[in-house]
PDB file of C-alpha atoms in Angstrom:
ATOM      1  CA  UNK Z   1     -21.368  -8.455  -2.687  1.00 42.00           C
ATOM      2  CA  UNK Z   2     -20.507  -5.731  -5.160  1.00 41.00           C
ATOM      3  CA  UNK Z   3     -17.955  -5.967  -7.631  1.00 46.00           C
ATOM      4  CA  UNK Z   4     -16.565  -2.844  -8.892  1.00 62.00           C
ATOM      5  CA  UNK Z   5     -14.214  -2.835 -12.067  1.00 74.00           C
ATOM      6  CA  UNK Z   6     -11.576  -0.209 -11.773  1.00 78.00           C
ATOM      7  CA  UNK Z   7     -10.003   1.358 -14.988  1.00 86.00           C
ATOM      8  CA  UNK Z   8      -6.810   1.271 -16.025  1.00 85.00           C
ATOM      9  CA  UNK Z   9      -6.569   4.777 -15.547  1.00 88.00           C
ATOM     10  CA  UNK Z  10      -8.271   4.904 -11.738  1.00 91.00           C
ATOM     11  CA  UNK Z  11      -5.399   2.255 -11.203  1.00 91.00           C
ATOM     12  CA  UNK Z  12      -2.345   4.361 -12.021  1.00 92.00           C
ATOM     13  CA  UNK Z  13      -3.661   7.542 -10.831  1.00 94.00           C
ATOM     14  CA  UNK Z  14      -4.041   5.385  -7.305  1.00 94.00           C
ATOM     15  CA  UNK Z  15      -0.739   3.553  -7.668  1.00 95.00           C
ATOM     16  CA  UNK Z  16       1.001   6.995  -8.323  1.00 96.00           C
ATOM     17  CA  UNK Z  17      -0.762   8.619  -5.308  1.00 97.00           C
ATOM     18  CA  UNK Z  18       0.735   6.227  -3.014  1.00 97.00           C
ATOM     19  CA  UNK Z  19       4.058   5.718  -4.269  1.00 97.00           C
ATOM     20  CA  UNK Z  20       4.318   9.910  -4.011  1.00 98.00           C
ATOM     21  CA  UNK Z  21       2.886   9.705  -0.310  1.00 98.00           C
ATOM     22  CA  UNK Z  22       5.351   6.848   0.155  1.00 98.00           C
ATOM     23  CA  UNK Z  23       7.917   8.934  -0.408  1.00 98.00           C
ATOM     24  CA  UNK Z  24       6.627  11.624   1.576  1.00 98.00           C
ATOM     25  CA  UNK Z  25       6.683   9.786   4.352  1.00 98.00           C
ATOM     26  CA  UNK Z  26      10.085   7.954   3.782  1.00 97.00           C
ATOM     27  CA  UNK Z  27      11.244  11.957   3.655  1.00 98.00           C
ATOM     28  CA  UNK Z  28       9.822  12.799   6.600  1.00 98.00           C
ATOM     29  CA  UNK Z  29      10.675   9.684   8.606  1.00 97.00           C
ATOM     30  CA  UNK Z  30       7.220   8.573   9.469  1.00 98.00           C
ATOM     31  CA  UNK Z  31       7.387   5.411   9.324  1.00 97.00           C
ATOM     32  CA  UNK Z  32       4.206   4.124  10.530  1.00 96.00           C
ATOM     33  CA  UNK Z  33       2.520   6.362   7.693  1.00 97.00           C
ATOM     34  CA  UNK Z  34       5.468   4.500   5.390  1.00 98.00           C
ATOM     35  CA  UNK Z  35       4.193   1.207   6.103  1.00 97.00           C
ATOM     36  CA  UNK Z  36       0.363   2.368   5.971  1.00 96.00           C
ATOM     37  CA  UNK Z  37       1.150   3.295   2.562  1.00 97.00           C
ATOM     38  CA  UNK Z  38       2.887   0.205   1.778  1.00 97.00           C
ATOM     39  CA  UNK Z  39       0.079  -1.706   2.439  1.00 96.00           C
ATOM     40  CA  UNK Z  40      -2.611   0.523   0.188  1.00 95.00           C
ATOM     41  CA  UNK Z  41       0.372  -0.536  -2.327  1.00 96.00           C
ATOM     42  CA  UNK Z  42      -0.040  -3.860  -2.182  1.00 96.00           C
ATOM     43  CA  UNK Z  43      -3.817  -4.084  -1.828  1.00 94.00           C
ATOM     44  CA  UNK Z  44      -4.330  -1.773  -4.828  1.00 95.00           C
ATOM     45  CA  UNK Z  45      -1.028  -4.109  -6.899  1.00 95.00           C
ATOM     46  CA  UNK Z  46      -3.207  -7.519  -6.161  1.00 95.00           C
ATOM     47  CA  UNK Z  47      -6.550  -5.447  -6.994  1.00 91.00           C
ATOM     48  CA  UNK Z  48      -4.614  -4.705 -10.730  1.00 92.00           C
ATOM     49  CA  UNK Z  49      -3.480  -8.734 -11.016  1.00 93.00           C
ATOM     50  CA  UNK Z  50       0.062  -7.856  -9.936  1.00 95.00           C
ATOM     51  CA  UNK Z  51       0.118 -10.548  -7.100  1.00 96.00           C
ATOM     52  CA  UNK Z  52       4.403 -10.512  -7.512  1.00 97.00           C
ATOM     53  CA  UNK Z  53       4.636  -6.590  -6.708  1.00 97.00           C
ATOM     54  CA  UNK Z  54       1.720  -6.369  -4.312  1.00 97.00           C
ATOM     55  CA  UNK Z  55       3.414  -9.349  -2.084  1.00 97.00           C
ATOM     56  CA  UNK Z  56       6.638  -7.565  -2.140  1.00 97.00           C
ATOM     57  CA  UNK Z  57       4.866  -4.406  -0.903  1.00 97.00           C
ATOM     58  CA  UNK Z  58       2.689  -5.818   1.615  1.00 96.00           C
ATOM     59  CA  UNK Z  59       5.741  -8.104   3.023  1.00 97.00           C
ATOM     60  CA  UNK Z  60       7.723  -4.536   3.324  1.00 97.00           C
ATOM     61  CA  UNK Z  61       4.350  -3.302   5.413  1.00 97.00           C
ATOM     62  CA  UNK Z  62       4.041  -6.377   7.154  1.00 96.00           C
ATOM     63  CA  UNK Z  63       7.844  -6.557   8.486  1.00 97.00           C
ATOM     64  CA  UNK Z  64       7.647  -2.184   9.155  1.00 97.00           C
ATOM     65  CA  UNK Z  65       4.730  -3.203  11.560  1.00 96.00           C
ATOM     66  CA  UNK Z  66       6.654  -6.264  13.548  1.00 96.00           C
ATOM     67  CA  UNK Z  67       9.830  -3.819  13.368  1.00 96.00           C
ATOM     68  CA  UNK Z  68       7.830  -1.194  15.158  1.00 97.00           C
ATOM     69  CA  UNK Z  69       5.810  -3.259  17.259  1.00 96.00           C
ATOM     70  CA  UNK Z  70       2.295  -1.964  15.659  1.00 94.00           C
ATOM     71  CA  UNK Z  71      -0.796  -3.869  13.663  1.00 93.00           C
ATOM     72  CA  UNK Z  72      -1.796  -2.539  10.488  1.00 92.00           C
ATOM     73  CA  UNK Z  73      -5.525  -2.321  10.226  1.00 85.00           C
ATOM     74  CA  UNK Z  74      -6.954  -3.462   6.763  1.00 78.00           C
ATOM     75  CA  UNK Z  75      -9.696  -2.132   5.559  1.00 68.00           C
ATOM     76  CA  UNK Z  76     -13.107  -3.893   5.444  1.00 63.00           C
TER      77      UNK Z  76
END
């Protein structure tokens, strides 16, 4: 298994990224896309030891999905 150490940099560069295609897709009412993004939140929040604001985010993606009947698919 490889363990990759991201910098605090790559970190908010990729936190900003999705919080701007969050909003992109709260804008344009795609919510599917919303709760995809969501999710990269949350796994990216716990990645950066923020386990309080990646639950919040990945409970938001998590109740999206049962609201519109889909599964999120995590990646491997």
């Amino acid at each position: 298994i490889e363990s990759r150490q991201d910098s605090p940099g790559e970190l908010v560069a990729a936190e900003s990224a999705y919080r701007a295609a969050l909003a992109v897709a709260q804008e344009l009412e795609m919510r599917p896309l919303a709760a995809y993004c969501r999710l990269g939140l949350g796994l990216l929040l716990a990645r950066a030891g923020q386990p309080a604001m990646a639950d919040e985010q990945m409970s938001a993606a998590n109740a999206m999905a049962g609201e519109m009947d889909i599964q999120l698919l995590r990646p491997a």
